[in-house]
CSV table of C-alpha atoms in Angstrom, one decimal:
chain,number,residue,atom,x,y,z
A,209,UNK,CA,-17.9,10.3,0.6
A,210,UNK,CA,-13.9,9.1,0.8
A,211,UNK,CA,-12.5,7.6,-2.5
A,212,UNK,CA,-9.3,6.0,-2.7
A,213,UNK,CA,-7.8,5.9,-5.9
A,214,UNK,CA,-4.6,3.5,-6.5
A,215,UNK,CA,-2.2,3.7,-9.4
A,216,UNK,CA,1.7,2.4,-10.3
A,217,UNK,CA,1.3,-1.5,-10.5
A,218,UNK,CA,2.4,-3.5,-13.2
A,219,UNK,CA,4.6,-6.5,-14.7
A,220,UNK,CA,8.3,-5.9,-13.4
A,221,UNK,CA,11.2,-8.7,-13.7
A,222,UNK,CA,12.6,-10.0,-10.4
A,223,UNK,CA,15.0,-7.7,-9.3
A,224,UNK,CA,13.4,-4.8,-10.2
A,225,UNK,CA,11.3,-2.0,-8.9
A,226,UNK,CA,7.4,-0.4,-8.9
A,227,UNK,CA,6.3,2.3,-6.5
A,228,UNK,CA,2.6,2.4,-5.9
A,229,UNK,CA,0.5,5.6,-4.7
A,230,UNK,CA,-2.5,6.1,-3.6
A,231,UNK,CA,-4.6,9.4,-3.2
A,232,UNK,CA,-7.9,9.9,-1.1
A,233,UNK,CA,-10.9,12.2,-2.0
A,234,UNK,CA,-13.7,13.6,-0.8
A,235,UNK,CA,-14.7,14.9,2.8
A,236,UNK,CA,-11.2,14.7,4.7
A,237,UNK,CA,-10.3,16.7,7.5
A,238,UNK,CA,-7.1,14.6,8.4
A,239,UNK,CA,-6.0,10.5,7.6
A,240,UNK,CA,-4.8,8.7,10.6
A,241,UNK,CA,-3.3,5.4,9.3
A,242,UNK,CA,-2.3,4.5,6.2
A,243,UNK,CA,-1.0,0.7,5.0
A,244,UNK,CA,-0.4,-1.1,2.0
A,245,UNK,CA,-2.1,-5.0,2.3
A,246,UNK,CA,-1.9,-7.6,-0.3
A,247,UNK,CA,-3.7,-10.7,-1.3
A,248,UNK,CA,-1.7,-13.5,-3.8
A,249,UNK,CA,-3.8,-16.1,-5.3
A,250,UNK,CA,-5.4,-18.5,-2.6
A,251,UNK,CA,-4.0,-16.6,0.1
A,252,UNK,CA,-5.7,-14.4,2.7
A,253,UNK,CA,-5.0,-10.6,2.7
A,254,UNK,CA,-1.7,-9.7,4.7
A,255,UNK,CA,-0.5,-6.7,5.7
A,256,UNK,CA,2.6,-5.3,3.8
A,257,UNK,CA,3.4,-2.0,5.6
A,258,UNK,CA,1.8,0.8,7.9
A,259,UNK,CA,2.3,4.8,8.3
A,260,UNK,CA,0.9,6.3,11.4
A,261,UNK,CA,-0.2,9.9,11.7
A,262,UNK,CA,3.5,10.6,12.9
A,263,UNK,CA,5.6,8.6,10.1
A,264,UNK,CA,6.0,6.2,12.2
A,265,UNK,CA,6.2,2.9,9.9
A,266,UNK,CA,6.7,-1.2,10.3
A,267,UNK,CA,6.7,-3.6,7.7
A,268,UNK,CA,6.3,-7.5,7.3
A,269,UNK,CA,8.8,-9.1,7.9
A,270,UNK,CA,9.7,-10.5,4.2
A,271,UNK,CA,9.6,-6.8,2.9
A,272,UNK,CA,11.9,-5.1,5.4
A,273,UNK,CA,14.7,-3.4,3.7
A,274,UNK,CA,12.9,-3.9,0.4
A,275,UNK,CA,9.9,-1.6,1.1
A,276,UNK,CA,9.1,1.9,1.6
A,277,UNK,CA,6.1,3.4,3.2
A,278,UNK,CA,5.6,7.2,2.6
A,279,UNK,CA,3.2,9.6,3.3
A,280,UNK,CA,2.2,13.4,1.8
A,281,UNK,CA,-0.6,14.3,4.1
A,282,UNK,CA,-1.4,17.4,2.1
A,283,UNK,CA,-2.2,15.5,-0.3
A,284,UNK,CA,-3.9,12.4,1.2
A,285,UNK,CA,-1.9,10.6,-0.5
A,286,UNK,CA,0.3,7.3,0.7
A,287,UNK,CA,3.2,5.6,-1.5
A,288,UNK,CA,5.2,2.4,-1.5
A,289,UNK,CA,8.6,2.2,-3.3
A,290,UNK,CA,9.7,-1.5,-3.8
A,291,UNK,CA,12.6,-2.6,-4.0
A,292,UNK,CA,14.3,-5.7,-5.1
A,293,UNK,CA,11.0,-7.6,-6.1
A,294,UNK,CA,10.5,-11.0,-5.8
A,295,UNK,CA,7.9,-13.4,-7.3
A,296,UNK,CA,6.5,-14.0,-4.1
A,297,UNK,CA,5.6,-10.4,-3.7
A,298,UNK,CA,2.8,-11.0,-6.8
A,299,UNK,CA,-0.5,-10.0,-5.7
A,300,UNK,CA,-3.1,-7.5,-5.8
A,301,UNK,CA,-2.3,-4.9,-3.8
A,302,UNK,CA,-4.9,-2.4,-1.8
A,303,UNK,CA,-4.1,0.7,0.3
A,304,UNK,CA,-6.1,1.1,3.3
A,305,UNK,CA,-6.7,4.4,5.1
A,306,UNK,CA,-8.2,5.1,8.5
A,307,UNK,CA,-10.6,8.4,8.4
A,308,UNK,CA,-12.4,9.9,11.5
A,309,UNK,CA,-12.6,6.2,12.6
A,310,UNK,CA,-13.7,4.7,9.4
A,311,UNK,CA,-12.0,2.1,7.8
A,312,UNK,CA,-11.1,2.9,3.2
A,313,UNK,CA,-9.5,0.6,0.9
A,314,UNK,CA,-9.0,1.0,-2.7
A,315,UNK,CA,-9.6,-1.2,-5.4
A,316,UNK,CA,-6.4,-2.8,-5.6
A,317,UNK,CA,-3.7,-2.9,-8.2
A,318,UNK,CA,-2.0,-6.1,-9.5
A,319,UNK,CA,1.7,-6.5,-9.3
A,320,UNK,CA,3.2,-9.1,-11.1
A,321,UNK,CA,6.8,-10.1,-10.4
A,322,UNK,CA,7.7,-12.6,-13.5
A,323,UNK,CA,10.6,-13.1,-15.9
């Protein structure tokens, strides 16, 4: 069984920065994709930022040059530095791993972006 465990969110004032991680456990031979997604308030879950199996990486558009998507696939483990944070980047935020064509997410962890 595959557990994703998410840690590093937080209240930050605009302008300021958090980085996320997430690690995966249990039976894992190798991750293919990793991503970030998030989900404000009354909005549908978006996509904040992918990692392929070769570091390749995009980003939404209103998180380019803000956000970082990492990986450490000997430890299963996938990261996002932010940058520059904005109110409108408050949500709950959930990694999401792709394993031997099964689909992970983690619990989620809130980020709050408030002065």
């Amino acid at each position: 069984q595959v557990q994703l465990v998410e840690s590093g969110g937080g209240l930050v004032q605009p302008g300021g920065s958090l980085r996320l991680s997430c690690a995966a456990s249990g039976s894992i031979f190798s991750v293919n994709i990793m991503g970030w997604y998030r989900q404000a308030p009354g909005k549908e879950r978006e996509l904040a930022a992918v990692i392929g199996s070769s570091s390749n990486t995009n980003y939404r558009d209103s998180v380019k040059g803000r956000f970082t998507i990492s990986r450490d696939n000997a430890k299963n483990t996938v990261y996002l530095q932010m940058n520059s944070l904005k109110p409108e980047d408050t949500a709950v935020y959930y990694c999401y791993m792709g394993i031997r064509g099964r689909a992970y997410w983690g619990q989620g962890t809130q980020v709050t972006v408030s002065s």
